[in-house]
Coordinates of C-alpha atoms (C1' of nucleotides) in Angstrom, one line a residue:
Chain F
M3 CA 96.5 116.3 122.2
A4 CA 98.3 113.6 124.1
D5 CA 98.0 115.7 127.2
S6 CA 98.2 114.1 130.6
D7 CA 95.9 116.5 132.5
P8 CA 96.1 115.4 136.1
Q9 CA 92.5 115.8 137.2
P10 CA 91.1 112.7 138.9
R11 CA 87.8 112.9 137.1
P12 CA 88.2 114.6 133.7
M13 CA 84.5 114.8 132.7
I14 CA 81.0 114.6 134.0
K15 CA 80.0 111.3 132.4
V16 CA 81.0 107.7 133.2
P17 CA 78.4 106.3 135.7
R18 CA 80.3 103.0 136.0
I19 CA 80.3 101.2 132.6
P20 CA 80.2 97.4 132.4
P21 CA 83.5 96.2 130.8
M22 CA 81.6 94.1 128.3
T23 CA 79.7 97.2 127.2
V24 CA 83.0 98.9 126.4
R25 CA 84.3 95.9 124.6
R26 CA 81.1 95.8 122.4
L27 CA 81.7 99.5 121.5
S28 CA 84.8 98.4 119.6
T29 CA 82.6 96.1 117.5
Y30 CA 80.0 98.8 116.9
Y31 CA 82.8 101.1 115.8
R32 CA 84.2 98.6 113.4
I33 CA 80.7 98.0 111.9
L34 CA 80.3 101.8 111.4
R35 CA 83.6 102.1 109.7
T36 CA 82.7 99.2 107.3
L37 CA 79.3 100.7 106.5
E38 CA 80.9 104.1 105.9
A39 CA 83.5 102.5 103.6
L40 CA 80.7 100.8 101.7
G41 CA 79.1 104.3 101.1
D42 CA 76.1 103.5 103.3
S43 CA 74.8 106.8 104.8
E44 CA 71.3 105.9 105.9
P45 CA 70.8 106.3 109.6
L46 CA 71.4 103.1 111.4
S47 CA 68.7 101.6 113.7
S48 CA 69.6 99.5 116.7
E49 CA 67.7 96.7 115.0
R50 CA 70.0 96.8 112.0
M51 CA 73.1 97.0 114.2
S52 CA 71.7 93.9 116.0
H53 CA 71.7 92.0 112.7
L54 CA 75.2 93.1 111.9
T55 CA 76.7 92.3 115.3
G56 CA 74.7 89.5 116.7
F57 CA 73.9 91.4 119.9
T58 CA 70.3 92.3 120.7
A59 CA 68.8 95.6 119.7
A60 CA 68.1 96.4 123.3
Q61 CA 71.7 95.8 124.2
V62 CA 72.9 98.1 121.5
R63 CA 70.7 100.9 122.7
R64 CA 71.6 100.3 126.4
D65 CA 75.3 100.2 125.6
L66 CA 75.2 103.5 123.7
A67 CA 72.9 105.2 126.2
Y68 CA 75.5 104.7 128.9
F69 CA 77.4 107.5 127.2
G70 CA 74.7 109.8 126.0
S71 CA 71.9 110.2 123.6
F72 CA 73.4 109.6 120.2
G73 CA 70.3 108.5 118.3
K74 CA 67.2 110.3 117.0
R75 CA 63.9 108.7 118.0
G76 CA 62.0 107.5 115.0
V77 CA 65.2 107.6 112.9
G78 CA 68.2 105.8 114.3
Y79 CA 71.9 106.7 114.7
D80 CA 73.9 108.8 112.2
I81 CA 76.8 106.6 111.0
Q82 CA 79.3 109.5 110.8
E83 CA 78.3 111.1 114.0
L84 CA 78.2 107.9 116.1
Q85 CA 81.5 106.9 114.7
L86 CA 83.1 110.1 115.9
S87 CA 81.5 109.7 119.3
L88 CA 82.8 106.2 119.7
R89 CA 86.3 107.3 118.6
S90 CA 86.2 109.8 121.4
I91 CA 84.8 107.5 124.0
L92 CA 87.3 104.7 123.2
G93 CA 90.2 107.2 123.1
I94 CA 91.1 106.3 119.6
D95 CA 90.7 109.8 118.2
R96 CA 94.5 110.2 118.8
Q97 CA 97.8 108.4 118.2
W98 CA 99.2 106.0 120.8
A99 CA 102.9 105.3 121.1
I100 CA 103.6 101.7 122.2
A101 CA 106.6 99.8 123.4
L102 CA 106.8 96.2 122.6
V103 CA 108.7 94.2 125.2
G104 CA 109.8 90.7 124.2
V105 CA 110.8 90.1 120.6
G106 CA 110.1 86.4 120.3
N107 CA 107.8 84.9 117.7
L108 CA 104.7 86.5 118.9
G109 CA 106.4 89.9 119.5
M110 CA 107.9 89.9 116.0
A111 CA 104.5 89.1 114.5
L112 CA 102.9 92.0 116.3
L113 CA 105.7 94.3 115.1
S114 CA 104.7 93.6 111.5
Y115 CA 100.9 93.4 112.2
R116 CA 99.2 96.2 110.3
G117 CA 95.9 96.0 112.1
F118 CA 97.2 98.2 115.0
S119 CA 98.9 101.1 113.3
S120 CA 96.0 101.7 110.9
Q121 CA 93.9 102.6 113.9
G122 CA 96.4 104.9 115.6
F123 CA 98.2 102.3 117.7
H124 CA 101.9 102.6 116.8
I125 CA 104.6 100.3 118.1
T126 CA 107.5 102.8 118.2
S127 CA 110.1 100.8 120.0
A128 CA 111.0 97.3 121.0
F129 CA 112.9 95.8 123.9
D130 CA 114.3 92.4 124.8
S131 CA 116.5 91.1 127.6
D132 CA 118.4 88.9 125.2
A133 CA 121.6 90.7 124.3
T134 CA 122.0 88.8 121.1
K135 CA 118.8 90.5 119.8
H136 CA 119.9 94.0 120.6
G137 CA 120.4 96.2 117.5
R138 CA 118.3 93.9 115.3
R139 CA 116.0 96.0 113.1
F140 CA 112.3 95.4 112.2
G141 CA 111.5 98.1 109.7
S142 CA 112.4 101.3 111.4
I143 CA 112.4 99.8 114.9
V144 CA 115.7 98.7 116.6
V145 CA 115.6 96.2 119.5
R146 CA 117.1 97.6 122.7
P147 CA 117.9 96.3 126.2
V148 CA 115.0 96.4 128.6
E149 CA 117.1 98.7 130.8
D150 CA 116.7 101.5 128.2
L151 CA 112.9 101.4 128.7
P152 CA 112.5 104.2 131.3
R153 CA 114.7 106.6 129.2
V154 CA 113.1 105.8 125.9
A155 CA 109.6 105.8 127.3
G156 CA 110.2 109.4 128.4
E157 CA 111.9 110.5 125.2
E158 CA 109.3 108.9 122.9
N159 CA 106.3 109.7 125.1
I160 CA 105.2 106.1 125.2
Q161 CA 101.9 105.4 126.8
M162 CA 101.3 101.7 126.4
A163 CA 103.4 98.5 126.5
I164 CA 102.7 95.2 124.9
V165 CA 104.4 92.4 126.9
T166 CA 105.3 89.2 125.0
V167 CA 107.9 87.7 127.2
P168 CA 108.0 84.2 128.7
P169 CA 105.9 83.8 131.9
A170 CA 108.9 83.5 134.2
E171 CA 110.1 87.0 133.1
A172 CA 106.8 88.7 132.9
Q173 CA 106.4 90.1 136.4
R174 CA 109.9 91.5 136.4
V175 CA 109.3 93.1 132.9
V176 CA 106.0 94.5 134.0
D177 CA 107.6 96.1 137.1
Q178 CA 110.1 97.8 134.7
V179 CA 107.3 98.9 132.5
V180 CA 105.5 100.4 135.5
A181 CA 108.7 102.0 136.7
A182 CA 109.0 103.6 133.3
G183 CA 105.8 105.4 134.0
I184 CA 103.7 103.5 131.5
K185 CA 100.0 103.2 132.7
G186 CA 98.6 100.7 130.2
I187 CA 99.8 97.1 129.5
L188 CA 98.6 94.5 127.1
N189 CA 100.0 91.2 128.5
F190 CA 100.3 88.1 126.4
A191 CA 102.3 86.1 129.0
P192 CA 100.2 83.3 130.5
T193 CA 100.7 84.2 134.1
Q194 CA 99.0 86.2 136.9
L195 CA 100.6 89.6 137.2
Q196 CA 100.4 92.4 139.8
V197 CA 100.3 96.1 138.9
P198 CA 99.8 99.0 141.3
K199 CA 96.6 101.1 141.3
G200 CA 96.4 103.5 138.4
V201 CA 98.0 101.0 136.0
W202 CA 95.8 99.1 133.7
L203 CA 96.6 95.5 132.7
V204 CA 94.6 93.8 129.9
R205 CA 95.4 90.1 129.4
V206 CA 95.3 88.0 126.2
D207 CA 95.8 84.4 127.1
L208 CA 95.9 82.1 124.2
S209 CA 96.1 79.0 126.4
I210 CA 92.8 79.9 128.0
E211 CA 91.2 80.4 124.6
I212 CA 92.4 77.1 123.1
E213 CA 91.6 75.1 126.2
Y214 CA 88.1 76.7 126.3
L215 CA 87.7 75.4 122.7
S216 CA 88.9 72.0 123.8
Y217 CA 86.3 72.0 126.6
L218 CA 83.5 73.0 124.2
L219 CA 84.5 70.2 121.8
T220 CA 84.8 67.7 124.6
N221 CA 81.6 68.5 126.6
S222 CA 79.0 69.7 124.1
Chain K
M8 CA 90.5 58.0 122.9
A9 CA 89.7 60.6 120.3
D10 CA 86.4 58.8 119.8
S11 CA 83.4 60.7 118.4
D12 CA 80.7 58.9 120.2
P13 CA 77.4 60.2 118.9
Q14 CA 75.3 60.4 122.0
P15 CA 73.7 63.9 122.5
R16 CA 74.6 63.9 126.2
P17 CA 77.7 61.8 126.9
M18 CA 77.7 61.9 130.7
I19 CA 75.5 62.7 133.7
K20 CA 77.2 65.9 134.8
V21 CA 77.2 69.4 133.1
P22 CA 74.3 71.4 134.7
R23 CA 75.1 74.4 132.5
I24 CA 78.5 75.8 133.4
P25 CA 79.1 79.6 133.2
P26 CA 81.7 80.2 130.5
M27 CA 83.8 82.2 132.9
T28 CA 84.0 79.2 135.2
V29 CA 85.5 77.1 132.4
R30 CA 88.0 79.8 131.5
R31 CA 89.1 80.0 135.2
L32 CA 89.7 76.3 135.2
S33 CA 92.6 76.8 132.7
T34 CA 94.1 79.2 135.3
Y35 CA 93.7 76.7 138.1
Y36 CA 95.2 74.0 136.0
R37 CA 98.2 76.1 135.2
I38 CA 98.8 77.0 138.9
L39 CA 98.6 73.3 139.7
R40 CA 101.2 72.4 137.1
T41 CA 103.5 75.1 138.4
L42 CA 103.1 73.9 142.0
E43 CA 103.8 70.4 141.0
A44 CA 106.9 71.4 139.0
L45 CA 108.1 73.2 142.2
G46 CA 107.7 70.0 144.1
D47 CA 104.9 71.2 146.2
S48 CA 102.8 68.3 147.3
E49 CA 100.8 69.7 150.2
P50 CA 97.1 69.7 149.7
L51 CA 96.0 73.0 148.3
S52 CA 93.2 75.0 150.0
S53 CA 90.8 77.2 148.1
E54 CA 92.2 80.0 150.2
R55 CA 95.7 79.4 148.9
M56 CA 94.4 79.1 145.3
S57 CA 92.7 82.4 145.9
H58 CA 96.1 84.1 146.7
L59 CA 97.7 82.4 143.6
T60 CA 95.0 83.4 141.1
G61 CA 93.4 86.6 142.4
F62 CA 89.9 85.0 142.4
T63 CA 88.1 84.6 145.7
A64 CA 88.2 81.4 147.6
A65 CA 84.4 81.0 147.4
Q66 CA 84.7 81.3 143.6
V67 CA 87.4 78.7 143.4
R68 CA 85.2 76.3 145.4
R69 CA 82.1 77.1 143.5
D70 CA 83.9 76.7 140.1
L71 CA 85.3 73.3 141.1
A72 CA 82.0 72.1 142.7
Y73 CA 80.2 72.5 139.4
F74 CA 82.1 69.4 138.2
G75 CA 82.1 67.3 141.3
S76 CA 83.6 67.0 144.8
F77 CA 87.3 67.1 144.3
G78 CA 88.4 68.4 147.7
K79 CA 88.6 66.9 151.2
R80 CA 86.9 68.9 153.9
G81 CA 89.4 70.1 156.5
V82 CA 92.2 69.4 154.1
G83 CA 91.9 70.9 150.7
Y84 CA 92.5 69.7 147.1
D85 CA 95.2 67.1 146.2
I86 CA 97.4 68.8 143.6
Q87 CA 98.0 65.7 141.5
E88 CA 94.4 64.5 141.6
L89 CA 92.8 67.8 140.9
Q90 CA 95.2 68.4 138.0
L91 CA 94.1 65.1 136.4
S92 CA 90.4 66.0 136.9
L93 CA 90.9 69.3 135.3
R94 CA 92.8 67.8 132.4
S95 CA 89.9 65.5 131.8
I96 CA 87.2 68.2 132.1
L97 CA 89.1 70.6 129.8
G98 CA 89.6 67.8 127.3
I99 CA 93.4 68.3 127.4
D100 CA 94.1 64.7 128.5
R101 CA 94.6 64.0 124.8
Q102 CA 96.3 65.3 121.7
W103 CA 94.6 67.7 119.4
A104 CA 95.5 68.0 115.7
I105 CA 95.1 71.6 114.4
A106 CA 95.1 73.2 111.0
L107 CA 96.3 76.7 110.7
V108 CA 94.6 78.7 107.9
G109 CA 96.3 82.0 106.9
V110 CA 100.1 82.0 107.0
G111 CA 100.6 85.8 107.5
N112 CA 102.6 87.3 110.3
L113 CA 100.4 86.1 113.1
G114 CA 99.9 82.7 111.5
M115 CA 103.7 82.2 111.2
A116 CA 104.2 83.3 114.8
L117 CA 101.6 80.7 116.0
L118 CA 103.4 78.0 113.9
S119 CA 106.5 78.5 115.9
Y120 CA 104.8 79.2 119.2
R121 CA 105.8 76.5 121.7
G122 CA 103.1 77.2 124.3
F123 CA 100.5 75.2 122.3
S124 CA 102.3 71.9 121.5
S125 CA 103.6 71.4 125.0
Q126 CA 100.0 71.1 126.2
G127 CA 98.8 68.7 123.5
F128 CA 97.8 71.2 120.9
H129 CA 99.6 70.4 117.7
I130 CA 99.4 72.4 114.5
T131 CA 99.9 69.7 112.0
S132 CA 99.2 71.5 108.8
A133 CA 99.0 75.0 107.3
F134 CA 96.9 76.5 104.5
D135 CA 96.9 79.7 102.6
S136 CA 95.0 81.0 99.6
D137 CA 98.1 82.8 98.3
A138 CA 99.7 80.5 95.7
T139 CA 103.1 82.1 96.2
K140 CA 103.2 80.7 99.7
H141 CA 102.3 77.1 98.7
G142 CA 105.1 74.6 99.3
R143 CA 106.9 76.9 101.8
R144 CA 108.0 75.0 104.9
F145 CA 107.9 75.8 108.5
G146 CA 109.7 73.1 110.4
S147 CA 107.9 69.9 109.3
I148 CA 104.8 71.8 108.0
V149 CA 104.3 72.6 104.3
V150 CA 101.9 75.4 103.3
R151 CA 99.1 74.1 101.1
P152 CA 96.2 75.6 99.1
V153 CA 93.0 76.0 101.2
E154 CA 91.2 73.8 98.7
D155 CA 93.2 70.8 100.1
L156 CA 91.7 71.4 103.5
P157 CA 88.8 68.9 103.3
R158 CA 91.1 66.1 102.1
V159 CA 93.9 66.8 104.6
A160 CA 91.5 67.3 107.5
G161 CA 90.2 63.8 106.9
E162 CA 93.7 62.2 106.3
E163 CA 95.3 63.8 109.4
N164 CA 92.2 63.6 111.6
I165 CA 92.2 67.4 112.3
Q166 CA 89.7 68.5 114.9
M167 CA 90.5 72.3 115.3
A168 CA 91.3 75.2 113.0
I169 CA 93.1 78.4 113.8
V170 CA 92.0 81.1 111.4
T171 CA 94.5 84.0 110.9
V172 CA 93.3 85.4 107.6
P173 CA 92.3 89.0 106.7
P174 CA 88.8 89.9 107.8
A175 CA 87.5 90.0 104.2
E176 CA 88.4 86.4 103.6
A177 CA 87.4 85.1 107.0
Q178 CA 83.8 84.0 106.4
R179 CA 84.8 82.2 103.2
V180 CA 87.6 80.4 105.0
V181 CA 85.4 79.5 107.9
D182 CA 82.9 78.0 105.6
Q183 CA 85.6 75.8 104.1
V184 CA 86.8 74.8 107.5
V185 CA 83.2 73.8 108.4
A186 CA 82.8 72.0 105.1
A187 CA 85.9 70.0 106.0
G188 CA 84.1 68.7 109.1
I189 CA 86.1 70.7 111.7
K190 CA 84.0 71.5 114.7
G191 CA 86.2 73.9 116.6
I192 CA 87.6 77.2 115.3
L193 CA 89.9 79.7 117.0
N194 CA 89.4 82.9 115.0
F195 CA 91.8 85.8 115.0
A196 CA 90.1 87.8 112.2
P197 CA 88.5 90.9 113.5
T198 CA 85.1 90.3 112.1
Q199 CA 81.7 88.8 112.9
L200 CA 81.4 85.2 111.6
Q201 CA 78.6 82.7 111.2
V202 CA 79.0 79.0 112.0
P203 CA 76.2 76.4 112.0
K204 CA 75.0 74.7 115.2
G205 CA 77.4 72.1 116.5
V206 CA 80.5 74.1 115.4
W207 CA 82.3 76.1 118.1
L208 CA 83.9 79.5 117.4
V209 CA 86.1 81.1 119.9
R210 CA 87.3 84.6 119.0
V211 CA 90.5 86.4 119.9
D212 CA 90.2 90.0 118.8
L213 CA 93.3 92.1 119.4
S214 CA 91.6 95.3 118.3
I215 CA 89.0 94.9 121.0
E216 CA 91.8 94.4 123.6
I217 CA 93.9 97.3 122.7
E218 CA 90.9 99.6 122.3
Y219 CA 89.7 98.6 125.7
L220 CA 93.1 99.5 127.1
S221 CA 92.8 102.8 125.3
Y222 CA 89.4 103.3 126.9
L223 CA 90.7 102.6 130.3
L224 CA 93.6 105.0 129.9
T225 CA 91.3 107.7 128.5
N226 CA 88.4 107.4 131.0
S227 CA 89.9 106.4 134.3
Chain A
dG14 C1' 90.2 72.9 164.3
dT15 C1' 90.1 73.2 159.4
dT16 C1' 88.2 73.5 154.9
dT17 C1' 84.9 72.0 151.6
dG18 C1' 80.3 72.2 149.3
dT19 C1' 76.2 74.7 148.8
dG20 C1' 71.6 77.0 149.9
dA21 C1' 70.5 81.8 150.3
dA22 C1' 71.5 86.6 149.6
dC23 C1' 73.4 89.8 146.7
dA24 C1' 75.3 92.1 142.6
dG25 C1' 75.6 92.8 137.9
dA26 C1' 74.2 92.5 133.3
dT27 C1' 70.6 91.6 129.9
dT28 C1' 66.0 91.8 128.1
dC29 C1' 61.3 93.5 128.2
dA30 C1' 58.1 96.8 127.2
dC31 C1' 56.6 101.2 126.7
dA32 C1' 56.6 106.4 127.4
dG33 C1' 58.6 110.1 124.9
dC34 C1' 60.5 112.3 121.1
dT35 C1' 61.0 113.1 116.0
Chain U
dA4 C1' 54.4 105.8 112.4
dG5 C1' 59.1 104.6 113.9
dC6 C1' 62.8 104.2 116.9
dT7 C1' 65.3 105.7 120.9
dG8 C1' 66.1 105.8 125.9
dT9 C1' 65.1 103.8 130.2
dG10 C1' 62.5 102.1 134.5
dA11 C1' 61.2 97.5 135.9
dA12 C1' 61.7 92.6 135.5
dT13 C1' 64.5 88.9 134.6
dC14 C1' 68.4 86.3 134.2
dT15 C1' 73.2 85.1 135.3
dG16 C1' 77.1 85.1 138.0
dT17 C1' 79.4 86.0 142.5
dT18 C1' 79.8 86.2 147.4
dC19 C1' 78.2 85.1 152.1
dA20 C1' 77.9 82.2 155.7
dC21 C1' 77.4 77.9 157.7
dA22 C1' 76.3 72.8 158.2
dA23 C1' 78.8 68.7 157.0
dA24 C1' 83.0 66.1 156.6
dC25 C1' 87.5 65.1 157.8

DNA sequence: GTTTGTGAACAGATTCACAGCT
DNA sequence: AGCTGTGAATCTGTTCACAAAC
């Protein structure tokens, strides 16, 4: 299931998807899960999805149509079926093993955050360069030296890393993550980082968010 | 300084700025601070800023030119001067008082996160709906009932709220934040929220980020 | 000579509007 | 009759390329 088949282009689809489209898919998926949990089983129209998400109906249809024809004309989208399709597209129809690097305040919070694991994202190991933290336990996870990352990544088949180290260490840590063969990195360090081709880096920068809010309050 | 002058359009500028431009300003500002800390006082060209940020030089110039003429032709941008201009534009040439609502794992992490306060963003009070948490201290901050928010917001002149409550509570909490007269909200709850006009909502959705990473790893 | 600031060209994303299917 | 899927039009953001300033 967690195969790493080495073909360059695994399937026929994917005619260059706008990043924002992919990000909206997560929202659609969450809405569908909520509706299902509420017992709603009516087919869902793009119009109704529009009300639920705040995106336009045309955008909902366009976004979904990038990946195929999931709806029935005159009817709408089947909640169950579309949910399964989105799970498959987003790659969340599987379990992901994740290493957390940097066990500071934010790192510790993410270790205990339930929102990830419920959707198949499992932080299975934690690393820190600070020797005084080594051996410390968080639930079933023991903090280890960053040097152990390559070995552990192989042993535990880790496919993602969450980086929550101070900015000055971030590039060095990311280099180690890449050297460990990990291809996906979620970076919380507020700094510009380089990764080689074939490695994906997604950045969450809280300074940018709060300064954007500051801008909006100041200039609007 | 933290005046709330009630004119609809406070200054001459602002000819509709692309949100992404504003978000890049934060990055420029951070680079400038770093350069200054390193003792670099050469004027900075858009070309050099391009190398440091990964954005194109043309984009750097266009972004800055939205707000005025900060550079000298043939020379570049003065590090000190541009830094001051960006501080003013971003509204971070002042102190912000922030209420944190929802003292769970993530909320606690943000309470101890140093990255905010060093740049003038101060979490000065914390609220939770869980009575067992009331009175608990984090440094100088005592956790209080959410019902106290309107009173405390007034007393402590709070201008922003960070919302880190479970999704099911988020809309109710945001309504209380709005009722308390707070105009800027940084929301971490993974759910769609409504705020009235004049209130700014910035969303940080970790599910979207990690699912986007999952998509990239699955489809690239 | 160098580098900005900016019209004009370009690229990308969103919305419109309707043909095509159920 | 109703709603999707999609070309075409529109809107928004980025890059080009060069005249103006130093």
